[in-house]
Short mmCIF file of C-alpha atoms in Angstrom, two decimals:
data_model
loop_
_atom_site.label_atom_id
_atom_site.label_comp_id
_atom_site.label_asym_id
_atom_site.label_seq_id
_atom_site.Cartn_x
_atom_site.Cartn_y
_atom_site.Cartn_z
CA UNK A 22 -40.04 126.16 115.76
CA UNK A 23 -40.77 129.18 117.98
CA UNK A 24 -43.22 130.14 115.66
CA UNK A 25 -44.44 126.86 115.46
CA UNK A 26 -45.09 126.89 119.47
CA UNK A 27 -46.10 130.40 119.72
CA UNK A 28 -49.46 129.42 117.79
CA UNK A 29 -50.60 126.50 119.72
CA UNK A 30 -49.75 128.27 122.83
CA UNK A 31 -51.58 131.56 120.90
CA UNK A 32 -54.78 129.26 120.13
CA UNK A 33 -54.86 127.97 123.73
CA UNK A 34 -55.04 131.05 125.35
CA UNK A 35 -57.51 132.57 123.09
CA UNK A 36 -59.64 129.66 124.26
CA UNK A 37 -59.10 130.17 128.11
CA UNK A 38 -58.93 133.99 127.87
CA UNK A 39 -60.78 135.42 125.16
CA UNK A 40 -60.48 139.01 124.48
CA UNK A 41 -60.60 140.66 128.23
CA UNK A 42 -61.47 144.19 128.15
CA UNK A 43 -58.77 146.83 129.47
CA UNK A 44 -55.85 144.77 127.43
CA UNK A 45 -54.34 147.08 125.04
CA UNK A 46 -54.86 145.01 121.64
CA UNK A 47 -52.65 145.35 118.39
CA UNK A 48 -56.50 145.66 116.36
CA UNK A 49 -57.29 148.52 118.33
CA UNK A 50 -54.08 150.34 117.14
CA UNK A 51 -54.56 149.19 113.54
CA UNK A 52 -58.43 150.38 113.85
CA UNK A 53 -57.17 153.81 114.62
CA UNK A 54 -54.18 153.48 112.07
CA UNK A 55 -56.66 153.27 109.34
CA UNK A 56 -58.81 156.03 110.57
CA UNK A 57 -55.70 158.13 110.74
CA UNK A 58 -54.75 157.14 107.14
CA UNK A 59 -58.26 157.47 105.50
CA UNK A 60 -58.33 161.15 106.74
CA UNK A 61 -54.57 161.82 105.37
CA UNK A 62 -55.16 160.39 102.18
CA UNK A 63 -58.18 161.51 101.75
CA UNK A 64 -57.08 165.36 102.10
CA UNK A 65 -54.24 164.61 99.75
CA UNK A 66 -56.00 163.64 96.64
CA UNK A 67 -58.76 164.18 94.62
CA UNK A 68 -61.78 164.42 95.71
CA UNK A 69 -63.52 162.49 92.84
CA UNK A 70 -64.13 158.74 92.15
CA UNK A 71 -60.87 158.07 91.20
CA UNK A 72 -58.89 160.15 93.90
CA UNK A 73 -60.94 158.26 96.82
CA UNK A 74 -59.88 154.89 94.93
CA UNK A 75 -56.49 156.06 94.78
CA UNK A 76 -57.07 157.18 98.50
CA UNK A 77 -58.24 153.60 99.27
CA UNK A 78 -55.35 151.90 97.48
CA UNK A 79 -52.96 153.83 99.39
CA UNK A 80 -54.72 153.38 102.39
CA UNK A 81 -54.53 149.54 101.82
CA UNK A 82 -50.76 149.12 101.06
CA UNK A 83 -49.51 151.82 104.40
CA UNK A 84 -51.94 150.30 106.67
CA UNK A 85 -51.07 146.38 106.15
CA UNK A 86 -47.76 147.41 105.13
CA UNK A 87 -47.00 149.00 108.65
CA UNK A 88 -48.94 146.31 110.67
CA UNK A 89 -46.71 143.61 109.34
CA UNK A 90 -43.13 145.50 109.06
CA UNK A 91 -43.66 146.69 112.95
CA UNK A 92 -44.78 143.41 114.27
CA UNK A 93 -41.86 141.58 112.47
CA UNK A 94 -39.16 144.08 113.56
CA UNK A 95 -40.34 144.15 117.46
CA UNK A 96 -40.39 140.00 116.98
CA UNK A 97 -37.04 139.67 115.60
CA UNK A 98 -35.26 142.24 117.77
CA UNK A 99 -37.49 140.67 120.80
CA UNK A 100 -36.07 136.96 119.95
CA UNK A 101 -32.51 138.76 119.77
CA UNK A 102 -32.26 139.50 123.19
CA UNK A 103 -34.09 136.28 124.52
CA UNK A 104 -35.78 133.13 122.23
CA UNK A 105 -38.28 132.81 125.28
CA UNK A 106 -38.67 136.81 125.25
CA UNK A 107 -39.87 136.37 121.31
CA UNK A 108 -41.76 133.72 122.41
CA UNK A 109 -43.85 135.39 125.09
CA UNK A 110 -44.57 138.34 122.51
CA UNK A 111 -45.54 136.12 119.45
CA UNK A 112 -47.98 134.27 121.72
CA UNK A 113 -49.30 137.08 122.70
CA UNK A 114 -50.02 138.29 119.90
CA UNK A 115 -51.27 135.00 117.82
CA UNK A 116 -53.60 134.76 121.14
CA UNK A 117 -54.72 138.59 120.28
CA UNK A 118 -55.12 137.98 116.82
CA UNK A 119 -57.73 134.90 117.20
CA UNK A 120 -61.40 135.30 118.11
CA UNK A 121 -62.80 132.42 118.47
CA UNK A 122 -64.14 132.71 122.34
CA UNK A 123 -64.40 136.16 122.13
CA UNK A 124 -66.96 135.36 119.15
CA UNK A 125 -68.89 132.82 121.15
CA UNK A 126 -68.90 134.94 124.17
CA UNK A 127 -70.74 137.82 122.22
CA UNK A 128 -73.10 135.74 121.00
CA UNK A 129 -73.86 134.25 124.10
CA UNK A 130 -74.66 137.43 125.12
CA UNK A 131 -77.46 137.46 122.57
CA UNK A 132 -78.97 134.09 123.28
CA UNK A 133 -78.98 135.29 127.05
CA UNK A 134 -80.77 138.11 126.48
CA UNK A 135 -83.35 136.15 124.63
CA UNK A 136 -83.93 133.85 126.81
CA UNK A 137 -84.79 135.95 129.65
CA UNK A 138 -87.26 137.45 127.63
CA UNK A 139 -85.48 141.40 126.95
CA UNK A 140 -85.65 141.58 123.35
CA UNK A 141 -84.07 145.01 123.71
CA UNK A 142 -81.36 144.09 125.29
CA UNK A 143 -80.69 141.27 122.58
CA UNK A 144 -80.65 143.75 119.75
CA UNK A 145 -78.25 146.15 121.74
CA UNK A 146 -76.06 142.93 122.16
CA UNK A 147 -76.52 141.50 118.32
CA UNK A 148 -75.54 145.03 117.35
CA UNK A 149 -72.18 144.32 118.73
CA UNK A 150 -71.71 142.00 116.33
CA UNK A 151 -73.07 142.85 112.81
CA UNK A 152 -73.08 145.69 110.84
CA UNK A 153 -77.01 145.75 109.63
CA UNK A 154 -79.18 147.75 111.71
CA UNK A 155 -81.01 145.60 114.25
CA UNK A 156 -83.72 148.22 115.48
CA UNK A 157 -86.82 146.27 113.80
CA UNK A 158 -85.32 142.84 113.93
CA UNK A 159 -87.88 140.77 115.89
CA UNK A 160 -86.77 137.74 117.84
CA UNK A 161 -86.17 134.97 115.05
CA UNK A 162 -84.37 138.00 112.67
CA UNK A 163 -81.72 138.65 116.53
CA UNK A 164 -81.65 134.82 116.48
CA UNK A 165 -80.74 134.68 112.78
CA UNK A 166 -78.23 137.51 112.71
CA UNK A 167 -76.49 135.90 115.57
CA UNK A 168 -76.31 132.58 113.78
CA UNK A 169 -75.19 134.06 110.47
CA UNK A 170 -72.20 136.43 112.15
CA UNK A 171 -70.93 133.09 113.99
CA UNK A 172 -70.52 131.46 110.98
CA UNK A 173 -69.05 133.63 108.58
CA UNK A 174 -66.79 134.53 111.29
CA UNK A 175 -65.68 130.97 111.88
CA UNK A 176 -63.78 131.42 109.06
CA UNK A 177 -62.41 135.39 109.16
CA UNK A 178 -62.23 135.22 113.26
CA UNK A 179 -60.53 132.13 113.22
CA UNK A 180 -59.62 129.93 110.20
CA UNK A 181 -58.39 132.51 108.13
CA UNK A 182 -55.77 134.23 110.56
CA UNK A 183 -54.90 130.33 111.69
CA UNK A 184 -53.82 129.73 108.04
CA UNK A 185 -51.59 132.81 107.69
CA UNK A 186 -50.08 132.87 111.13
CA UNK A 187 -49.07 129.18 110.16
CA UNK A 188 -47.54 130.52 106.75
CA UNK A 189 -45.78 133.32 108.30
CA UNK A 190 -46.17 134.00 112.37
CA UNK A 191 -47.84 136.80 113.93
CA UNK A 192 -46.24 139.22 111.16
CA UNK A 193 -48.14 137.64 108.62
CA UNK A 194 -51.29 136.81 110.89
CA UNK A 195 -51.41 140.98 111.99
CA UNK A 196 -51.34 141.74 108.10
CA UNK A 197 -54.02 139.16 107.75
CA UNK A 198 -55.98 141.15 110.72
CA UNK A 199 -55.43 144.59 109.20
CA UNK A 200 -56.84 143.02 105.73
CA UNK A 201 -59.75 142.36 107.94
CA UNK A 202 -60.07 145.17 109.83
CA UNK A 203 -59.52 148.08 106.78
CA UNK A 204 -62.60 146.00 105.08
CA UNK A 205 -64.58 146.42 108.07
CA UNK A 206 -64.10 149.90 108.23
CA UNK A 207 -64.26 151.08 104.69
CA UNK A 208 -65.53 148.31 102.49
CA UNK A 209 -69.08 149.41 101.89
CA UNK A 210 -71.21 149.88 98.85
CA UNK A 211 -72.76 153.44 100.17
CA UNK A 212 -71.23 156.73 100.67
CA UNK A 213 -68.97 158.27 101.92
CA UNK A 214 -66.96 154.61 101.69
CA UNK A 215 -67.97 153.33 98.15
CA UNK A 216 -65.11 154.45 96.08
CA UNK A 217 -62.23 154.74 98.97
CA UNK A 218 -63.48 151.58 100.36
CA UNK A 219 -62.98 149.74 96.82
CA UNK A 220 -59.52 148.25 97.13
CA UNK A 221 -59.65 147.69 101.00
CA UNK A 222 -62.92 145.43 100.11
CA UNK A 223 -61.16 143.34 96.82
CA UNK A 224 -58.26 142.86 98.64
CA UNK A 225 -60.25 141.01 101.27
CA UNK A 226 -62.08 139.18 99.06
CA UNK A 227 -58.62 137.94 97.54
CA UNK A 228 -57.14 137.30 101.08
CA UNK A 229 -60.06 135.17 102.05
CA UNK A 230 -60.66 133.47 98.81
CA UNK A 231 -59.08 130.33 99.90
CA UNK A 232 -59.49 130.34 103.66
CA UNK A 233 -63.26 130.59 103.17
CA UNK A 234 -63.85 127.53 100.98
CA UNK A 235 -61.23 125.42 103.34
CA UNK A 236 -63.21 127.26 106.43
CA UNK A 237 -66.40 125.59 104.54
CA UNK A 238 -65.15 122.66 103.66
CA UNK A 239 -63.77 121.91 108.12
CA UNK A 240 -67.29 123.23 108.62
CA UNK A 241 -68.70 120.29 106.76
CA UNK A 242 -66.69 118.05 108.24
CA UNK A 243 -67.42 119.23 111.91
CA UNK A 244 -70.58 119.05 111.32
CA UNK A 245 -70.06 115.57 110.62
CA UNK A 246 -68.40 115.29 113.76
CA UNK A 247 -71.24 116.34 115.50
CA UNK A 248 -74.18 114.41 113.90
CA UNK A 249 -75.37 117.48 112.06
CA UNK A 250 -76.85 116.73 108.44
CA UNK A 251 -74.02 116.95 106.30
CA UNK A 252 -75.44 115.41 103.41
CA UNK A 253 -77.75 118.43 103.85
CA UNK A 254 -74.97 120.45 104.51
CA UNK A 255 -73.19 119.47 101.01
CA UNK A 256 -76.01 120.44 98.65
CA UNK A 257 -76.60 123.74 100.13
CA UNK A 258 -72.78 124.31 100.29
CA UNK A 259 -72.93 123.54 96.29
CA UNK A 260 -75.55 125.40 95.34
CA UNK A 261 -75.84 128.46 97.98
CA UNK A 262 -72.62 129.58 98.75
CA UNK A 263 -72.42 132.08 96.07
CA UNK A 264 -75.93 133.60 97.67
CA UNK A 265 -73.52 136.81 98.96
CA UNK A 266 -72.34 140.04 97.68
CA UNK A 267 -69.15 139.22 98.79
CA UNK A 268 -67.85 135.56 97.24
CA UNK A 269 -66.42 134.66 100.23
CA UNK A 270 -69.25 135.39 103.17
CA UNK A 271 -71.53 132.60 101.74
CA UNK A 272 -69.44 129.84 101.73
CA UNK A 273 -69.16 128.94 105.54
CA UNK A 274 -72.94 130.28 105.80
CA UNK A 275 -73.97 127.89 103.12
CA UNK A 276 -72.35 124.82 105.20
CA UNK A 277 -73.52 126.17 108.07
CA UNK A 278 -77.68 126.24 106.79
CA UNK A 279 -77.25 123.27 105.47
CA UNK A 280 -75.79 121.23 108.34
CA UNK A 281 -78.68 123.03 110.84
CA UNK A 282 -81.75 122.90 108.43
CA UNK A 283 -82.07 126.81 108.18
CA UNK A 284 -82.69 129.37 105.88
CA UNK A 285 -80.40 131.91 106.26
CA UNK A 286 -79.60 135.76 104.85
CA UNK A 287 -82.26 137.55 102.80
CA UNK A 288 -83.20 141.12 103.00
CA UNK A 289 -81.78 143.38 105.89
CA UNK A 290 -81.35 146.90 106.37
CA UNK A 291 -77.67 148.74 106.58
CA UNK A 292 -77.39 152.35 107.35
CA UNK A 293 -81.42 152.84 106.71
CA UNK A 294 -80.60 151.58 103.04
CA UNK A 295 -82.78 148.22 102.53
CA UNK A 296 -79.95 145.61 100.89
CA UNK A 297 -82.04 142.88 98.96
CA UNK A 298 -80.26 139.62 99.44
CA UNK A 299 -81.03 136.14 98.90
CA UNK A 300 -81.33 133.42 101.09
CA UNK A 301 -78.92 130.77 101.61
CA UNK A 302 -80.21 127.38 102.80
CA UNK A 303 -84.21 126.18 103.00
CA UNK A 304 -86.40 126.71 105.62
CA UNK A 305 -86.53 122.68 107.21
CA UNK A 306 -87.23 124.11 110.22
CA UNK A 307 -87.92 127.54 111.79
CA UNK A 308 -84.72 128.67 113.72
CA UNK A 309 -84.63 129.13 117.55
CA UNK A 310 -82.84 130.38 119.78
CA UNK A 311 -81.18 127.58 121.10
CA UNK A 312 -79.34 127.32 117.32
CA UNK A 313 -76.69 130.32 118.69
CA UNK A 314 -75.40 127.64 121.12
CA UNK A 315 -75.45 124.73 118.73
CA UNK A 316 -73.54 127.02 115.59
CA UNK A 317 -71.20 127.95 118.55
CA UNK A 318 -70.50 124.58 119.05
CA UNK A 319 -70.01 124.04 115.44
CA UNK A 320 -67.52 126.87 115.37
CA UNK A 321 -65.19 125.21 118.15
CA UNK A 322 -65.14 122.10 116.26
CA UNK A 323 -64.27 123.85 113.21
CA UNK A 324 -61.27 125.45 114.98
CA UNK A 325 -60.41 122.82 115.96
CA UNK A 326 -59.90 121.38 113.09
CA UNK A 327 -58.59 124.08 111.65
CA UNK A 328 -55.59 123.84 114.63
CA UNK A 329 -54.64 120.78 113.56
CA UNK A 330 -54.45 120.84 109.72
CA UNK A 331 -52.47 124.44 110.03
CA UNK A 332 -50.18 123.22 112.69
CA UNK A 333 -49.07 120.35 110.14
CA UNK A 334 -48.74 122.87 107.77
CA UNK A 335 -46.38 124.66 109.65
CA UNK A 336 -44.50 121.55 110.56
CA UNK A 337 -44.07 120.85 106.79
CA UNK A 338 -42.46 124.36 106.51
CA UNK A 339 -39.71 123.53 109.24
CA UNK A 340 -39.29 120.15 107.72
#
């Protein structure tokens, strides 16, 4: 039941507060737990294909194993002195492990920028936000970076930890985040991070497997919600949303084209290597910029949704 209240209180504040800056924050710590880790390992074996995978494995299994053992033994001692001491932490945390304003917030930042007219300073701020290199990215390619970020992250900012925090708390939710965080950091295709970034990257694509398609699937039906095409939004869903390297990124991006009349994805450039992609969605209309605000908009809905179906879920588990 604490649990069950530390979440919705968790969710609420992530809404109100976002992420301020100057807040020490538990992904922060795991960010330089894995950097910490990757350097250890890395000196201990091999330095070959298989000794960076081996690296990467181990990696994987001290970094989320640590992030969920720590938060679950300062929770349980922290309820054994008080219930509402326990409480205060796990909110805290469920609040810290959420993203959903902080992810509208930075893109805000973008569609600011571009409508004052400083394209510069809207590729600084879209740079924030996605990993591809944004130097040559013109105003439609900012616009369309922005757009795709907010809604693959609906589901790994937002959906995703929602879903585990309601199976298992914070403890669960900070292993989900760590997941997240060691595939940020080491899942590429390139070097130095193609071999020791293998297992961190699989294992994400396991952990988000399901939350993506039930992100996609709450996307469809905010869209809905918010007199968006979603017959539109169905057929690209069906036949895009395996458009991705990754099987999970193209799912809520799909929904997401579809519902808005975009074409999204296609080539972009990561590390000054050109990554050929193809595009998800079909180009109904040409995107503008006012479509950060709008996908924002379909995020929160989606969240919200996404609030209610995982708090029954967690009801079901105290029943």
């Amino acid at each position: 039941m604490w649990s069950f209240a530390a979440l919705m209180i968790g969710f609420g504040m992530d809404l109100v507060l976002g992420d301020p800056h100057g807040i020490p924050h538990p992904v922060i710590a795991i960010g330089k737990l894995i950097s910490w880790a990757e350097k250890a390992f890395r000196s201990v074996f091999p330095k070959t294909a298989a000794g960076e995978r081996i690296a990467g494995a181990a990696v994987w299994i001290s970094v989320s194993g640590i992030s969920f053992l720590v938060s679950a033994l300062v929770l349980f001692l922290f309820y054994r002195i008080s219930p509402w001491l326990g409480l205060a932490a796990e909110s805290i945390l469920c609040w810290q492990i959420l993203a959903a304003k902080s992810l509208r917030v930075e893109s805000m930042k973008v569609y600011t920028a571009l409508k004052s007219g400083d394209t510069e300073l809207a590729r600084h701020a879209v740079s924030m936000i996605v990993g591809r290199d944004t130097a040559v990215l013109d105003e439609a390619g900012i616009t369309r970076a922005a757009v795709e970020t907010v809604a693959e992250n609906t589901s790994d900012g937002v959906v995703a930890p929602l879903v585990f925090l309601a199976l298992g708390g914070a403890p669960l939710g900070l292993f989900y985040k760590a997941v997240n965080t060691m595939d940020s950091m080491l899942g590429y295709v390139d070097p130095p991070y193609k071999n020791i970034g293998l297992v961190p990257a699989k294992m994400d694509d396991l952990m988000n497997y399901i939350p993506a398609r039930l992100s996609a699937l709450l996307m469809l039906l905010a869209g809905g919600i918010l007199g968006m095409d979603i017959q539109n939004g169905w057929k690209v869903f069906r036949r895009d949303r395996y458009n991705h390297a990754s099987p999970n990124s193209a799912q809520t991006e799909s929904v997401c084209a579809g519902l808005m009349g975009l074409q999204l994805a296609g080539d972009a450039w990561y590390h000054g290597v050109l990554h050929r992609k193809k595009y998800i969605g079909d180009p109904i209309r040409c995107i503008e910029t006012e479509d950060i605000p709008r996908c924002c908009r379909l995020m929160y809905a989606t969240s919200i949704l996404a609030l209610i179906l995982c708090a029954s879920i967690r009801f079901l588990i105290l029943l």
